[in-house]
Coordinates of C-alpha atoms in Angstrom, one line a residue:
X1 CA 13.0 54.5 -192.1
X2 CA 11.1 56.3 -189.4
X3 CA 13.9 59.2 -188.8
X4 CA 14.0 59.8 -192.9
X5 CA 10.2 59.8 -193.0
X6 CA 10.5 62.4 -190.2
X7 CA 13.1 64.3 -191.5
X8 CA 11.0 64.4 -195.1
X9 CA 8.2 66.0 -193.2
X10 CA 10.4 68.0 -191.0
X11 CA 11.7 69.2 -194.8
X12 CA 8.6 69.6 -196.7
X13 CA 7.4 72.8 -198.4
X14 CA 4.2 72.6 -196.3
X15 CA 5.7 71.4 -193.3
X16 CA 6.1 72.5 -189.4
X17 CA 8.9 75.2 -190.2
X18 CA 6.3 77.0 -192.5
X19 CA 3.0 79.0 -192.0
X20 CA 1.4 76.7 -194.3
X21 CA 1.5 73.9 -192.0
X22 CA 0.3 76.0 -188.6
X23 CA -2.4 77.9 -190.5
X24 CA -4.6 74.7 -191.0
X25 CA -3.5 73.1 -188.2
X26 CA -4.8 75.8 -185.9
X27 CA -7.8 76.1 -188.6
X28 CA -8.7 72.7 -186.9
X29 CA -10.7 74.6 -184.1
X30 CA -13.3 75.9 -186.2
X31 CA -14.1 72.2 -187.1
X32 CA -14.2 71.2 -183.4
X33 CA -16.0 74.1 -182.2
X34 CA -18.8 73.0 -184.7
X35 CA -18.9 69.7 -183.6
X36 CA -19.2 70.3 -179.7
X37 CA -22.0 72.6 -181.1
X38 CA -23.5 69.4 -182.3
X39 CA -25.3 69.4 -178.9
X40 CA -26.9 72.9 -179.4
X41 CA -30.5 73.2 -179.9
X42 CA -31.0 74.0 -183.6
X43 CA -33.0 77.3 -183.3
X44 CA -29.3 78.8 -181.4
X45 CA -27.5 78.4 -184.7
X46 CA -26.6 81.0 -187.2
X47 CA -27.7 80.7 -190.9
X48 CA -24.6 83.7 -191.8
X49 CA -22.0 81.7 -189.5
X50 CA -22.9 78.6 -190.6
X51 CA -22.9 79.7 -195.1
X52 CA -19.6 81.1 -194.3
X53 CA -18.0 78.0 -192.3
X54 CA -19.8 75.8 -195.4
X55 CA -18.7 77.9 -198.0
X56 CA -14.8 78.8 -197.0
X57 CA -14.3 75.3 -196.5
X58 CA -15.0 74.1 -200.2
X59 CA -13.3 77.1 -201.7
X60 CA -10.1 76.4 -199.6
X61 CA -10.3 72.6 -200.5
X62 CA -10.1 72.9 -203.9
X63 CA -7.7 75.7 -203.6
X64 CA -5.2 73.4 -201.8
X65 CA -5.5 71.1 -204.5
X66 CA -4.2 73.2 -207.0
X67 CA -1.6 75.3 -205.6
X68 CA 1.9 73.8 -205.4
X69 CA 3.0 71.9 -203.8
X70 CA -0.5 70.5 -202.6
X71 CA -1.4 71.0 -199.1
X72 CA -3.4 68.4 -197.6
X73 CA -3.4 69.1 -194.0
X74 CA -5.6 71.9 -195.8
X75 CA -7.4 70.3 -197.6
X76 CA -8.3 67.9 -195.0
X77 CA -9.4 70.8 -192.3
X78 CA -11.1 72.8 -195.3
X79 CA -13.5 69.4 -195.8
X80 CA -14.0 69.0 -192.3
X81 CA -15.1 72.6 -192.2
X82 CA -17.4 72.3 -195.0
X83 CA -18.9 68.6 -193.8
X84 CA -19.4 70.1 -190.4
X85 CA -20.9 73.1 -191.8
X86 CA -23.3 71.5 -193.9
X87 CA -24.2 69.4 -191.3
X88 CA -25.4 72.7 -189.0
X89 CA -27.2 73.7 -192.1
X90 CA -29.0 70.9 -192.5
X91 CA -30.3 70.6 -188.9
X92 CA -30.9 74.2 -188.5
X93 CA -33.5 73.8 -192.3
X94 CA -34.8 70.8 -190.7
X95 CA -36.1 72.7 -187.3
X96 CA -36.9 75.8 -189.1
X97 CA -38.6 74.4 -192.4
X98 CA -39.7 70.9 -192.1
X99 CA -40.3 70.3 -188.3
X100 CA -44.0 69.9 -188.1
X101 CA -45.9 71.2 -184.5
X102 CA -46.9 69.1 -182.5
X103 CA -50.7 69.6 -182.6
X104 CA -52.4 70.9 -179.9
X105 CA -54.9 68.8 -177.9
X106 CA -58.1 70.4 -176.9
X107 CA -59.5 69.8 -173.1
X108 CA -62.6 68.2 -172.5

């Protein structure tokens, strides 16, 4: 059961023996990179990098929806991207729009 699961895989349109598997695969980073970045202060992160990340992963999901035969290792790294993405985005809003100062204290 195992070995002919494998070997469907092994067989499949979008599988290893194709660029269509390895693309996303490697794609993969991009999502990782933005999560160790998780730890960076806000004001180090890039509205342009961040729009792009955001952006090119909801175009690509619903690309690999509809091409045949559906990719989903794709579609799976193209969400990531765009959840992680949108994730940057909203903390980098948050410190730069709706974090309040602390106030000041005066001295006596």
């Amino acid at each position: 059961m195992a070995t002919s699961k494998l070997q469907a895989l092994w067989n499949h349109p979008a599988g290893p023996k194709t660029i269509h598997f390895w693309a996303p695969t490697f794609k993969w980073g991009i999502s990782i990179a933005n999560i160790a970045d998780f730890q960076k202060p806000p004001e180090t992160l890039s509205y342009p990098q961040q729009l792009v990340i955001t952006g090119t992963g909801l175009v690509w999901s619903r690309y690999s929806t509809v091409i045949t035969p559906k990719n989903w290792n794709l579609f799976s790294v193209s969400l990531g991207m765009a959840a992680t993405g949108l994730y940057q985005l909203t903390r980098k809003i948050k410190h730069d729009y709706v974090s309040v100062a602390d106030p000041i204290v005066a001295k006596e």
